[in-house]
C-alpha cells in the first residue's frame, strides 16, 4: 500500500469517527473505502494498516472474529499527515 492510499484510509477513519459515537467497525470503514476508491483494496491490507496505526498509538482497537473495532482515535491522526 502506498503513502497516498494510507493517507486516504487515515482520512476516512477521521471522517467516519466523527459519526461513530465512539465505536468504528472495520467493516464499515472497508465498505466506505470500496465505495469511494477506484481500485481494489484487500480487507487484509486494511486490517494490517489498522494494526500499524495502533502500533504508532494513533488508534486503539479491539480485535474480534477477524475484524477490528476502533474505540479511540488520536487527534494527531486527523490533524496532521501521516509521517511514517
mmCIF file with all atom_site columns, C-alpha atoms in Angstrom:
data_model
loop_
_atom_site.group_PDB
_atom_site.id
_atom_site.type_symbol
_atom_site.label_atom_id
_atom_site.label_alt_id
_atom_site.label_comp_id
_atom_site.label_asym_id
_atom_site.label_entity_id
_atom_site.label_seq_id
_atom_site.pdbx_PDB_ins_code
_atom_site.Cartn_x
_atom_site.Cartn_y
_atom_site.Cartn_z
_atom_site.occupancy
_atom_site.B_iso_or_equiv
_atom_site.pdbx_formal_charge
_atom_site.auth_seq_id
_atom_site.auth_comp_id
_atom_site.auth_asym_id
_atom_site.auth_atom_id
_atom_site.pdbx_PDB_model_num
ATOM 1  C CA . UNK A 1 1  ? 0.000   0.000   0.000  1.00 0.00 ? 1  UNK A CA 1
ATOM 2  C CA . UNK A 1 2  ? 1.481   3.327   -0.991 1.00 0.00 ? 2  UNK A CA 1
ATOM 3  C CA . UNK A 1 3  ? 1.628   6.518   1.071  1.00 0.00 ? 3  UNK A CA 1
ATOM 4  C CA . UNK A 1 4  ? -1.347  8.132   -0.686 1.00 0.00 ? 4  UNK A CA 1
ATOM 5  C CA . UNK A 1 5  ? -3.565  5.093   -0.048 1.00 0.00 ? 5  UNK A CA 1
ATOM 6  C CA . UNK A 1 6  ? -2.528  5.010   3.596  1.00 0.00 ? 6  UNK A CA 1
ATOM 7  C CA . UNK A 1 7  ? -3.381  8.701   3.977  1.00 0.00 ? 7  UNK A CA 1
ATOM 8  C CA . UNK A 1 8  ? -6.775  8.161   2.322  1.00 0.00 ? 8  UNK A CA 1
ATOM 9  C CA . UNK A 1 9  ? -7.554  5.418   4.829  1.00 0.00 ? 9  UNK A CA 1
ATOM 10 C CA . UNK A 1 10 ? -6.482  7.663   7.718  1.00 0.00 ? 10 UNK A CA 1
ATOM 11 C CA . UNK A 1 11 ? -8.674  10.464  6.364  1.00 0.00 ? 11 UNK A CA 1
ATOM 12 C CA . UNK A 1 12 ? -11.611 8.063   6.043  1.00 0.00 ? 12 UNK A CA 1
ATOM 13 C CA . UNK A 1 13 ? -11.127 6.914   9.627  1.00 0.00 ? 13 UNK A CA 1
ATOM 14 C CA . UNK A 1 14 ? -11.306 10.521  10.795 1.00 0.00 ? 14 UNK A CA 1
ATOM 15 C CA . UNK A 1 15 ? -14.416 11.260  8.740  1.00 0.00 ? 15 UNK A CA 1
ATOM 16 C CA . UNK A 1 16 ? -16.200 8.117   9.916  1.00 0.00 ? 16 UNK A CA 1
ATOM 17 C CA . UNK A 1 17 ? -15.046 8.658   13.511 1.00 0.00 ? 17 UNK A CA 1
ATOM 18 C CA . UNK A 1 18 ? -16.983 11.917  13.706 1.00 0.00 ? 18 UNK A CA 1
ATOM 19 C CA . UNK A 1 19 ? -20.229 9.971   13.158 1.00 0.00 ? 19 UNK A CA 1
ATOM 20 C CA . UNK A 1 20 ? -19.317 6.772   15.007 1.00 0.00 ? 20 UNK A CA 1
ATOM 21 C CA . UNK A 1 21 ? -20.328 7.641   18.595 1.00 0.00 ? 21 UNK A CA 1
ATOM 22 C CA . UNK A 1 22 ? -17.062 6.169   19.848 1.00 0.00 ? 22 UNK A CA 1
ATOM 23 C CA . UNK A 1 23 ? -17.045 2.821   18.017 1.00 0.00 ? 23 UNK A CA 1
ATOM 24 C CA . UNK A 1 24 ? -15.996 2.361   14.398 1.00 0.00 ? 24 UNK A CA 1
ATOM 25 C CA . UNK A 1 25 ? -16.237 -1.104  12.866 1.00 0.00 ? 25 UNK A CA 1
ATOM 26 C CA . UNK A 1 26 ? -13.606 -2.160  10.337 1.00 0.00 ? 26 UNK A CA 1
ATOM 27 C CA . UNK A 1 27 ? -16.408 -3.475  8.078  1.00 0.00 ? 27 UNK A CA 1
ATOM 28 C CA . UNK A 1 28 ? -17.997 -0.015  7.981  1.00 0.00 ? 28 UNK A CA 1
ATOM 29 C CA . UNK A 1 29 ? -14.666 1.530   7.075  1.00 0.00 ? 29 UNK A CA 1
ATOM 30 C CA . UNK A 1 30 ? -13.937 -1.134  4.458  1.00 0.00 ? 30 UNK A CA 1
ATOM 31 C CA . UNK A 1 31 ? -17.338 -0.686  2.785  1.00 0.00 ? 31 UNK A CA 1
ATOM 32 C CA . UNK A 1 32 ? -16.815 3.063   2.581  1.00 0.00 ? 32 UNK A CA 1
ATOM 33 C CA . UNK A 1 33 ? -13.346 2.685   1.103  1.00 0.00 ? 33 UNK A CA 1
ATOM 34 C CA . UNK A 1 34 ? -14.536 0.186   -1.503 1.00 0.00 ? 34 UNK A CA 1
ATOM 35 C CA . UNK A 1 35 ? -17.359 2.540   -2.461 1.00 0.00 ? 35 UNK A CA 1
ATOM 36 C CA . UNK A 1 36 ? -15.104 5.616   -2.692 1.00 0.00 ? 36 UNK A CA 1
ATOM 37 C CA . UNK A 1 37 ? -11.975 4.107   -4.263 1.00 0.00 ? 37 UNK A CA 1
ATOM 38 C CA . UNK A 1 38 ? -11.396 3.382   -7.912 1.00 0.00 ? 38 UNK A CA 1
ATOM 39 C CA . UNK A 1 39 ? -9.104  0.415   -7.237 1.00 0.00 ? 39 UNK A CA 1
ATOM 40 C CA . UNK A 1 40 ? -9.245  -2.823  -5.306 1.00 0.00 ? 40 UNK A CA 1
ATOM 41 C CA . UNK A 1 41 ? -8.477  -2.852  -1.615 1.00 0.00 ? 41 UNK A CA 1
ATOM 42 C CA . UNK A 1 42 ? -7.937  -6.136  0.157  1.00 0.00 ? 42 UNK A CA 1
ATOM 43 C CA . UNK A 1 43 ? -9.501  -6.440  3.594  1.00 0.00 ? 43 UNK A CA 1
ATOM 44 C CA . UNK A 1 44 ? -6.268  -7.960  4.951  1.00 0.00 ? 44 UNK A CA 1
ATOM 45 C CA . UNK A 1 45 ? -4.329  -4.886  3.813  1.00 0.00 ? 45 UNK A CA 1
ATOM 46 C CA . UNK A 1 46 ? -6.775  -2.632  5.643  1.00 0.00 ? 46 UNK A CA 1
ATOM 47 C CA . UNK A 1 47 ? -6.543  -4.698  8.830  1.00 0.00 ? 47 UNK A CA 1
ATOM 48 C CA . UNK A 1 48 ? -2.733  -4.703  8.639  1.00 0.00 ? 48 UNK A CA 1
ATOM 49 C CA . UNK A 1 49 ? -2.758  -0.921  8.288  1.00 0.00 ? 49 UNK A CA 1
ATOM 50 C CA . UNK A 1 50 ? -5.083  -0.583  11.289 1.00 0.00 ? 50 UNK A CA 1
ATOM 51 C CA . UNK A 1 51 ? -2.549  -2.631  13.258 1.00 0.00 ? 51 UNK A CA 1
ATOM 52 C CA . UNK A 1 52 ? 0.206   -0.220  12.150 1.00 0.00 ? 52 UNK A CA 1
ATOM 53 C CA . UNK A 1 53 ? -1.843  2.752   13.312 1.00 0.00 ? 53 UNK A CA 1
ATOM 54 C CA . UNK A 1 54 ? -2.306  1.059   16.661 1.00 0.00 ? 54 UNK A CA 1
ATOM 55 C CA . UNK A 1 55 ? 1.442   0.372   16.941 1.00 0.00 ? 55 UNK A CA 1
ATOM 56 C CA . UNK A 1 56 ? 2.028   4.104   16.427 1.00 0.00 ? 56 UNK A CA 1
ATOM 57 C CA . UNK A 1 57 ? -0.603  4.901   19.104 1.00 0.00 ? 57 UNK A CA 1
ATOM 58 C CA . UNK A 1 58 ? -2.844  6.677   16.603 1.00 0.00 ? 58 UNK A CA 1
ATOM 59 C CA . UNK A 1 59 ? -5.833  4.411   17.234 1.00 0.00 ? 59 UNK A CA 1
ATOM 60 C CA . UNK A 1 60 ? -6.943  1.867   19.810 1.00 0.00 ? 60 UNK A CA 1
ATOM 61 C CA . UNK A 1 61 ? -8.833  -1.163  18.644 1.00 0.00 ? 61 UNK A CA 1
ATOM 62 C CA . UNK A 1 62 ? -10.389 -4.398  19.777 1.00 0.00 ? 62 UNK A CA 1
ATOM 63 C CA . UNK A 1 63 ? -9.848  -7.500  17.651 1.00 0.00 ? 63 UNK A CA 1
ATOM 64 C CA . UNK A 1 64 ? -12.708 -9.962  17.254 1.00 0.00 ? 64 UNK A CA 1
ATOM 65 C CA . UNK A 1 65 ? -13.623 -12.634 14.719 1.00 0.00 ? 65 UNK A CA 1
ATOM 66 C CA . UNK A 1 66 ? -11.125 -11.373 12.137 1.00 0.00 ? 66 UNK A CA 1
ATOM 67 C CA . UNK A 1 67 ? -12.452 -7.832  12.410 1.00 0.00 ? 67 UNK A CA 1
ATOM 68 C CA . UNK A 1 68 ? -11.498 -4.691  14.261 1.00 0.00 ? 68 UNK A CA 1
ATOM 69 C CA . UNK A 1 69 ? -13.489 -2.226  16.330 1.00 0.00 ? 69 UNK A CA 1
ATOM 70 C CA . UNK A 1 70 ? -11.789 1.139   16.717 1.00 0.00 ? 70 UNK A CA 1
ATOM 71 C CA . UNK A 1 71 ? -12.662 2.672   20.065 1.00 0.00 ? 71 UNK A CA 1
ATOM 72 C CA . UNK A 1 72 ? -10.216 5.597   20.199 1.00 0.00 ? 72 UNK A CA 1
ATOM 73 C CA . UNK A 1 73 ? -8.585  7.858   17.623 1.00 0.00 ? 73 UNK A CA 1
ATOM 74 C CA . UNK A 1 74 ? -5.686  10.146  18.497 1.00 0.00 ? 74 UNK A CA 1
ATOM 75 C CA . UNK A 1 75 ? -6.435  13.720  17.328 1.00 0.00 ? 75 UNK A CA 1
ATOM 76 C CA . UNK A 1 76 ? -2.987  13.811  15.678 1.00 0.00 ? 76 UNK A CA 1
ATOM 77 C CA . UNK A 1 77 ? -4.208  11.270  13.117 1.00 0.00 ? 77 UNK A CA 1
ATOM 78 C CA . UNK A 1 78 ? -6.843  13.730  11.959 1.00 0.00 ? 78 UNK A CA 1
ATOM 79 C CA . UNK A 1 79 ? -4.861  16.938  12.283 1.00 0.00 ? 79 UNK A CA 1
ATOM 80 C CA . UNK A 1 80 ? -1.563  16.022  10.626 1.00 0.00 ? 80 UNK A CA 1
ATOM 81 C CA . UNK A 1 81 ? -0.496  13.992  7.588  1.00 0.00 ? 81 UNK A CA 1
ATOM 82 C CA . UNK A 1 82 ? 0.952   10.560  8.335  1.00 0.00 ? 82 UNK A CA 1
ATOM 83 C CA . UNK A 1 83 ? 4.673   10.886  8.873  1.00 0.00 ? 83 UNK A CA 1
ATOM 84 C CA . UNK A 1 84 ? 5.868   7.309   8.816  1.00 0.00 ? 84 UNK A CA 1
#
